[in-house]
Amino acid sequence: MGVEFVPIDQLYSEADFIILTCLATEQNRGMIDKSALSKMKKNAILINTSRGTLVNQKDLYEALDKGEIRSAGLDVTTPEPLPLDDPLFKLKNCVILPHIGSATEATRKEMMELAETNLISGLTGKKISDRIRAA
């Protein structure tokens, strides 16, 4: 497949696209910050479809505004929804979507079917699949 595991700093400095698709944890909170952004190529494109807490948005704004990276696409932000006066909205090189990564007909149908199955299972005393863990 041509995939090679590399240290994160090497990834930042060599990747054209950096796409965040990981869980949000205390260990990776703000992993995309001024330090990470400064290591990225000038033509790098950052895409976050995971959780807004992975990106320090103030640092991202500064990097985009100064042209330190090419652009960003954010499906998630902190907070959600992002206030309309947030400076990220003013940037031409930043696309912000209203957390619609799962908004396909197929995904919504599957979510509806899972909710229906869990509701019926719960009401009839059967095991509920995909239980939500308490935080």
Short mmCIF file of N, CA and C in Angstrom, two decimals:
data_model
loop_
_atom_site.label_atom_id
_atom_site.label_comp_id
_atom_site.label_asym_id
_atom_site.label_seq_id
_atom_site.Cartn_x
_atom_site.Cartn_y
_atom_site.Cartn_z
N MET A 1 0.81 -1.20 0.00
CA MET A 1 0.00 0.00 0.00
C MET A 1 0.85 1.26 0.00
N GLY A 2 2.12 1.14 0.29
CA GLY A 2 2.96 2.33 0.30
C GLY A 2 2.80 3.17 1.55
N VAL A 3 2.29 2.58 2.63
CA VAL A 3 2.09 3.30 3.88
C VAL A 3 3.28 3.04 4.79
N GLU A 4 3.76 4.08 5.41
CA GLU A 4 4.92 3.95 6.30
C GLU A 4 4.64 4.72 7.58
N PHE A 5 4.87 4.08 8.73
CA PHE A 5 4.73 4.76 10.01
C PHE A 5 5.93 5.66 10.21
N VAL A 6 5.68 6.92 10.52
CA VAL A 6 6.76 7.87 10.76
C VAL A 6 6.47 8.66 12.03
N PRO A 7 7.49 9.22 12.66
CA PRO A 7 7.25 10.08 13.82
C PRO A 7 6.37 11.27 13.44
N ILE A 8 5.60 11.75 14.38
CA ILE A 8 4.61 12.81 14.11
C ILE A 8 5.26 14.07 13.52
N ASP A 9 6.43 14.46 14.01
CA ASP A 9 7.08 15.65 13.47
C ASP A 9 7.46 15.47 12.00
N GLN A 10 7.87 14.26 11.64
CA GLN A 10 8.18 13.97 10.24
C GLN A 10 6.90 14.02 9.40
N LEU A 11 5.82 13.49 9.94
CA LEU A 11 4.54 13.55 9.24
C LEU A 11 4.15 15.00 8.98
N TYR A 12 4.23 15.84 10.01
CA TYR A 12 3.89 17.25 9.84
C TYR A 12 4.72 17.90 8.73
N SER A 13 6.00 17.60 8.69
CA SER A 13 6.89 18.28 7.75
C SER A 13 6.81 17.75 6.32
N GLU A 14 6.26 16.55 6.14
CA GLU A 14 6.24 15.94 4.80
C GLU A 14 4.85 15.83 4.17
N ALA A 15 3.80 15.86 4.97
CA ALA A 15 2.46 15.58 4.46
C ALA A 15 1.85 16.79 3.74
N ASP A 16 1.20 16.51 2.62
CA ASP A 16 0.43 17.54 1.93
C ASP A 16 -0.93 17.73 2.59
N PHE A 17 -1.49 16.62 3.09
CA PHE A 17 -2.78 16.64 3.79
C PHE A 17 -2.59 16.01 5.15
N ILE A 18 -3.14 16.65 6.17
CA ILE A 18 -3.17 16.07 7.51
C ILE A 18 -4.64 15.98 7.88
N ILE A 19 -5.11 14.75 8.01
CA ILE A 19 -6.53 14.51 8.25
C ILE A 19 -6.68 13.87 9.62
N LEU A 20 -7.38 14.55 10.51
CA LEU A 20 -7.57 14.07 11.87
C LEU A 20 -8.83 13.20 11.92
N THR A 21 -8.64 11.94 12.31
CA THR A 21 -9.76 11.00 12.40
C THR A 21 -9.65 10.16 13.66
N CYS A 22 -9.14 10.74 14.73
CA CYS A 22 -8.90 9.98 15.96
C CYS A 22 -9.88 10.38 17.05
N LEU A 23 -9.94 9.57 18.09
CA LEU A 23 -10.74 9.90 19.26
C LEU A 23 -10.12 11.10 19.96
N ALA A 24 -10.94 11.85 20.65
CA ALA A 24 -10.44 12.95 21.47
C ALA A 24 -10.14 12.41 22.87
N THR A 25 -8.92 12.63 23.33
CA THR A 25 -8.51 12.21 24.67
C THR A 25 -7.77 13.38 25.33
N GLU A 26 -7.50 13.24 26.59
CA GLU A 26 -6.71 14.27 27.27
C GLU A 26 -5.30 14.33 26.68
N GLN A 27 -4.78 13.20 26.21
CA GLN A 27 -3.43 13.15 25.67
C GLN A 27 -3.31 13.89 24.33
N ASN A 28 -4.38 13.94 23.55
CA ASN A 28 -4.27 14.61 22.25
C ASN A 28 -5.04 15.93 22.17
N ARG A 29 -5.53 16.39 23.29
CA ARG A 29 -6.21 17.70 23.31
C ARG A 29 -5.23 18.77 22.83
N GLY A 30 -5.64 19.54 21.84
CA GLY A 30 -4.80 20.61 21.32
C GLY A 30 -3.56 20.12 20.59
N MET A 31 -3.60 18.89 20.06
CA MET A 31 -2.41 18.34 19.39
C MET A 31 -1.99 19.16 18.18
N ILE A 32 -2.94 19.82 17.55
CA ILE A 32 -2.61 20.73 16.46
C ILE A 32 -2.57 22.13 17.07
N ASP A 33 -1.38 22.53 17.42
CA ASP A 33 -1.16 23.83 18.05
C ASP A 33 -0.08 24.59 17.28
N LYS A 34 0.36 25.69 17.84
CA LYS A 34 1.36 26.53 17.16
C LYS A 34 2.61 25.72 16.79
N SER A 35 3.05 24.86 17.70
CA SER A 35 4.24 24.06 17.44
C SER A 35 4.02 23.10 16.27
N ALA A 36 2.91 22.38 16.27
CA ALA A 36 2.61 21.44 15.19
C ALA A 36 2.43 22.17 13.87
N LEU A 37 1.70 23.27 13.89
CA LEU A 37 1.44 24.04 12.67
C LEU A 37 2.73 24.60 12.07
N SER A 38 3.66 24.99 12.93
CA SER A 38 4.92 25.57 12.44
C SER A 38 5.80 24.53 11.73
N LYS A 39 5.55 23.26 11.99
CA LYS A 39 6.32 22.19 11.36
C LYS A 39 5.73 21.75 10.02
N MET A 40 4.52 22.20 9.72
CA MET A 40 3.85 21.77 8.50
C MET A 40 4.37 22.53 7.28
N LYS A 41 4.24 21.88 6.13
CA LYS A 41 4.61 22.51 4.87
C LYS A 41 3.70 23.70 4.60
N LYS A 42 4.19 24.68 3.87
CA LYS A 42 3.38 25.87 3.54
C LYS A 42 2.15 25.51 2.71
N ASN A 43 2.23 24.42 1.95
CA ASN A 43 1.08 24.03 1.14
C ASN A 43 0.23 22.95 1.81
N ALA A 44 0.45 22.69 3.11
CA ALA A 44 -0.30 21.66 3.82
C ALA A 44 -1.76 22.07 3.99
N ILE A 45 -2.62 21.07 3.92
CA ILE A 45 -4.05 21.27 4.14
C ILE A 45 -4.44 20.42 5.34
N LEU A 46 -5.03 21.05 6.35
CA LEU A 46 -5.46 20.37 7.57
C LEU A 46 -6.96 20.12 7.48
N ILE A 47 -7.37 18.88 7.73
CA ILE A 47 -8.79 18.53 7.73
C ILE A 47 -9.10 17.86 9.06
N ASN A 48 -10.13 18.36 9.76
CA ASN A 48 -10.53 17.77 11.03
C ASN A 48 -11.98 17.33 10.95
N THR A 49 -12.19 16.01 10.98
CA THR A 49 -13.54 15.45 11.01
C THR A 49 -13.78 14.70 12.32
N SER A 50 -12.88 14.86 13.28
CA SER A 50 -12.98 14.10 14.54
C SER A 50 -13.67 14.89 15.64
N ARG A 51 -12.89 15.67 16.34
CA ARG A 51 -13.39 16.47 17.45
C ARG A 51 -12.67 17.81 17.45
N GLY A 52 -13.40 18.85 17.80
CA GLY A 52 -12.84 20.19 17.79
C GLY A 52 -11.70 20.38 18.78
N THR A 53 -11.70 19.61 19.86
CA THR A 53 -10.68 19.79 20.90
C THR A 53 -9.28 19.38 20.44
N LEU A 54 -9.17 18.72 19.29
CA LEU A 54 -7.86 18.32 18.79
C LEU A 54 -7.06 19.50 18.27
N VAL A 55 -7.75 20.59 17.92
CA VAL A 55 -7.11 21.74 17.27
C VAL A 55 -7.22 22.97 18.15
N ASN A 56 -6.10 23.64 18.38
CA ASN A 56 -6.12 24.94 19.03
C ASN A 56 -6.51 25.95 17.95
N GLN A 57 -7.76 26.38 17.99
CA GLN A 57 -8.31 27.20 16.91
C GLN A 57 -7.66 28.58 16.82
N LYS A 58 -7.22 29.12 17.94
CA LYS A 58 -6.52 30.41 17.91
C LYS A 58 -5.21 30.27 17.14
N ASP A 59 -4.47 29.20 17.44
CA ASP A 59 -3.21 28.95 16.72
C ASP A 59 -3.47 28.66 15.25
N LEU A 60 -4.54 27.93 14.95
CA LEU A 60 -4.88 27.63 13.56
C LEU A 60 -5.21 28.92 12.81
N TYR A 61 -5.99 29.79 13.44
CA TYR A 61 -6.32 31.07 12.80
C TYR A 61 -5.05 31.83 12.44
N GLU A 62 -4.13 31.93 13.39
CA GLU A 62 -2.89 32.67 13.14
C GLU A 62 -2.09 32.05 11.99
N ALA A 63 -1.99 30.72 11.96
CA ALA A 63 -1.23 30.04 10.90
C ALA A 63 -1.88 30.26 9.54
N LEU A 64 -3.20 30.21 9.49
CA LEU A 64 -3.91 30.42 8.22
C LEU A 64 -3.81 31.88 7.79
N ASP A 65 -3.98 32.78 8.73
CA ASP A 65 -3.95 34.22 8.42
C ASP A 65 -2.58 34.65 7.91
N LYS A 66 -1.52 34.06 8.46
CA LYS A 66 -0.15 34.40 8.06
C LYS A 66 0.34 33.58 6.87
N GLY A 67 -0.48 32.65 6.38
CA GLY A 67 -0.08 31.81 5.25
C GLY A 67 0.94 30.75 5.61
N GLU A 68 1.00 30.37 6.88
CA GLU A 68 1.95 29.35 7.31
C GLU A 68 1.56 27.96 6.82
N ILE A 69 0.25 27.72 6.64
CA ILE A 69 -0.24 26.53 5.96
C ILE A 69 -1.25 27.00 4.92
N ARG A 70 -1.52 26.13 3.96
CA ARG A 70 -2.36 26.54 2.83
C ARG A 70 -3.82 26.76 3.21
N SER A 71 -4.42 25.75 3.88
CA SER A 71 -5.84 25.87 4.20
C SER A 71 -6.26 24.83 5.23
N ALA A 72 -7.52 24.97 5.66
CA ALA A 72 -8.08 24.02 6.62
C ALA A 72 -9.55 23.79 6.29
N GLY A 73 -9.98 22.57 6.55
CA GLY A 73 -11.39 22.20 6.45
C GLY A 73 -11.81 21.61 7.78
N LEU A 74 -12.79 22.23 8.41
CA LEU A 74 -13.22 21.81 9.74
C LEU A 74 -14.68 21.37 9.71
N ASP A 75 -14.94 20.11 10.04
CA ASP A 75 -16.30 19.63 10.20
C ASP A 75 -16.69 19.71 11.67
N VAL A 76 -15.71 19.92 12.53
CA VAL A 76 -15.92 20.00 13.97
C VAL A 76 -15.15 21.19 14.52
N THR A 77 -15.70 21.83 15.54
CA THR A 77 -15.07 22.99 16.16
C THR A 77 -15.34 22.96 17.66
N THR A 78 -14.69 23.85 18.36
CA THR A 78 -14.96 24.07 19.78
C THR A 78 -15.18 25.55 19.99
N PRO A 79 -16.39 25.95 20.39
CA PRO A 79 -17.58 25.12 20.62
C PRO A 79 -18.28 24.79 19.31
N GLU A 80 -19.29 23.96 19.42
CA GLU A 80 -20.18 23.67 18.29
C GLU A 80 -21.57 24.11 18.68
N PRO A 81 -22.22 24.86 17.87
CA PRO A 81 -21.68 25.49 16.67
C PRO A 81 -20.75 26.65 17.03
N LEU A 82 -19.88 26.96 16.11
CA LEU A 82 -18.94 28.06 16.29
C LEU A 82 -19.71 29.38 16.19
N PRO A 83 -19.48 30.32 17.09
CA PRO A 83 -20.18 31.61 16.99
C PRO A 83 -19.91 32.27 15.64
N LEU A 84 -20.90 32.92 15.10
CA LEU A 84 -20.79 33.52 13.77
C LEU A 84 -19.74 34.62 13.69
N ASP A 85 -19.36 35.18 14.83
CA ASP A 85 -18.33 36.23 14.81
C ASP A 85 -16.92 35.67 15.02
N ASP A 86 -16.77 34.34 15.01
CA ASP A 86 -15.45 33.74 15.17
C ASP A 86 -14.57 34.15 13.99
N PRO A 87 -13.33 34.54 14.25
CA PRO A 87 -12.45 35.01 13.17
C PRO A 87 -12.17 33.96 12.09
N LEU A 88 -12.29 32.68 12.40
CA LEU A 88 -12.06 31.65 11.38
C LEU A 88 -13.01 31.81 10.18
N PHE A 89 -14.22 32.30 10.43
CA PHE A 89 -15.19 32.48 9.35
C PHE A 89 -14.75 33.55 8.35
N LYS A 90 -13.88 34.45 8.77
CA LYS A 90 -13.44 35.55 7.90
C LYS A 90 -12.34 35.13 6.93
N LEU A 91 -11.76 33.96 7.16
CA LEU A 91 -10.65 33.51 6.33
C LEU A 91 -11.14 32.83 5.06
N LYS A 92 -10.53 33.19 3.92
CA LYS A 92 -10.88 32.56 2.65
C LYS A 92 -10.28 31.16 2.51
N ASN A 93 -9.27 30.86 3.33
CA ASN A 93 -8.61 29.57 3.24
C ASN A 93 -9.04 28.60 4.35
N CYS A 94 -10.24 28.84 4.90
CA CYS A 94 -10.78 27.95 5.93
C CYS A 94 -12.25 27.67 5.62
N VAL A 95 -12.56 26.40 5.47
CA VAL A 95 -13.95 25.98 5.22
C VAL A 95 -14.46 25.33 6.50
N ILE A 96 -15.59 25.81 6.98
CA ILE A 96 -16.18 25.28 8.21
C ILE A 96 -17.56 24.73 7.89
N LEU A 97 -17.76 23.46 8.21
CA LEU A 97 -19.04 22.81 8.00
C LEU A 97 -19.72 22.60 9.35
N PRO A 98 -21.04 22.53 9.37
CA PRO A 98 -21.76 22.38 10.65
C PRO A 98 -21.84 20.94 11.13
N HIS A 99 -20.69 20.28 11.28
CA HIS A 99 -20.60 18.91 11.78
C HIS A 99 -21.58 18.00 11.03
N ILE A 100 -21.36 17.91 9.72
CA ILE A 100 -22.26 17.11 8.88
C ILE A 100 -21.58 15.87 8.33
N GLY A 101 -20.47 15.48 8.92
CA GLY A 101 -19.72 14.33 8.42
C GLY A 101 -20.54 13.05 8.36
N SER A 102 -21.54 12.93 9.22
CA SER A 102 -22.37 11.72 9.20
C SER A 102 -23.72 11.96 8.55
N ALA A 103 -23.87 13.06 7.86
CA ALA A 103 -25.19 13.43 7.32
C ALA A 103 -25.44 12.87 5.93
N THR A 104 -25.22 11.57 5.78
CA THR A 104 -25.60 10.93 4.52
C THR A 104 -26.88 10.15 4.76
N GLU A 105 -27.61 9.92 3.72
CA GLU A 105 -28.87 9.18 3.85
C GLU A 105 -28.62 7.79 4.43
N ALA A 106 -27.58 7.11 3.95
CA ALA A 106 -27.28 5.76 4.42
C ALA A 106 -26.91 5.75 5.91
N THR A 107 -26.08 6.71 6.33
CA THR A 107 -25.68 6.77 7.73
C THR A 107 -26.86 7.08 8.63
N ARG A 108 -27.68 8.04 8.23
CA ARG A 108 -28.85 8.39 9.05
C ARG A 108 -29.83 7.23 9.14
N LYS A 109 -30.00 6.48 8.06
CA LYS A 109 -30.88 5.31 8.07
C LYS A 109 -30.34 4.27 9.04
N GLU A 110 -29.04 4.03 9.00
CA GLU A 110 -28.42 3.07 9.92
C GLU A 110 -28.56 3.53 11.37
N MET A 111 -28.40 4.83 11.63
CA MET A 111 -28.55 5.37 12.98
C MET A 111 -29.98 5.18 13.47
N MET A 112 -30.95 5.42 12.58
CA MET A 112 -32.36 5.26 12.93
C MET A 112 -32.67 3.80 13.26
N GLU A 113 -32.15 2.88 12.44
CA GLU A 113 -32.40 1.46 12.67
C GLU A 113 -31.77 0.99 13.98
N LEU A 114 -30.57 1.47 14.30
CA LEU A 114 -29.92 1.11 15.56
C LEU A 114 -30.71 1.66 16.74
N ALA A 115 -31.18 2.90 16.64
CA ALA A 115 -31.98 3.49 17.72
C ALA A 115 -33.27 2.70 17.93
N GLU A 116 -33.92 2.32 16.84
CA GLU A 116 -35.16 1.54 16.92
C GLU A 116 -34.90 0.18 17.57
N THR A 117 -33.84 -0.50 17.13
CA THR A 117 -33.49 -1.81 17.69
C THR A 117 -33.20 -1.70 19.18
N ASN A 118 -32.43 -0.68 19.58
CA ASN A 118 -32.11 -0.50 20.99
C ASN A 118 -33.34 -0.15 21.82
N LEU A 119 -34.23 0.65 21.28
CA LEU A 119 -35.45 1.02 22.01
C LEU A 119 -36.30 -0.22 22.25
N ILE A 120 -36.51 -1.02 21.22
CA ILE A 120 -37.32 -2.23 21.36
C ILE A 120 -36.63 -3.22 22.30
N SER A 121 -35.32 -3.38 22.18
CA SER A 121 -34.59 -4.28 23.08
C SER A 121 -34.71 -3.82 24.52
N GLY A 122 -34.54 -2.53 24.76
CA GLY A 122 -34.64 -2.00 26.11
C GLY A 122 -36.02 -2.18 26.72
N LEU A 123 -37.05 -1.97 25.91
CA LEU A 123 -38.42 -2.10 26.40
C LEU A 123 -38.83 -3.55 26.64
N THR A 124 -38.17 -4.48 25.97
CA THR A 124 -38.51 -5.90 26.12
C THR A 124 -37.50 -6.66 26.98
N GLY A 125 -36.57 -5.93 27.62
CA GLY A 125 -35.62 -6.55 28.53
C GLY A 125 -34.48 -7.28 27.88
N LYS A 126 -34.27 -7.05 26.60
CA LYS A 126 -33.16 -7.70 25.89
C LYS A 126 -31.91 -6.82 25.96
N LYS A 127 -30.78 -7.42 25.61
CA LYS A 127 -29.50 -6.70 25.63
C LYS A 127 -29.52 -5.58 24.58
N ILE A 128 -29.05 -4.41 24.99
CA ILE A 128 -28.96 -3.25 24.10
C ILE A 128 -27.57 -3.24 23.48
N SER A 129 -27.51 -3.14 22.16
CA SER A 129 -26.21 -3.09 21.50
C SER A 129 -25.70 -1.65 21.47
N ASP A 130 -24.38 -1.52 21.42
CA ASP A 130 -23.74 -0.19 21.32
C ASP A 130 -24.20 0.78 22.40
N ARG A 131 -24.15 0.33 23.62
CA ARG A 131 -24.50 1.18 24.75
C ARG A 131 -23.57 2.38 24.83
N ILE A 132 -24.08 3.50 25.20
CA ILE A 132 -23.27 4.70 25.40
C ILE A 132 -22.64 4.61 26.78
N ARG A 133 -21.32 4.79 26.82
CA ARG A 133 -20.61 4.74 28.10
C ARG A 133 -20.76 6.07 28.82
N ALA A 134 -20.95 6.00 30.11
CA ALA A 134 -21.01 7.22 30.91
C ALA A 134 -19.65 7.88 30.92
N ALA A 135 -19.63 9.20 30.83
CA ALA A 135 -18.36 9.93 30.81
C ALA A 135 -17.74 9.98 32.18
#
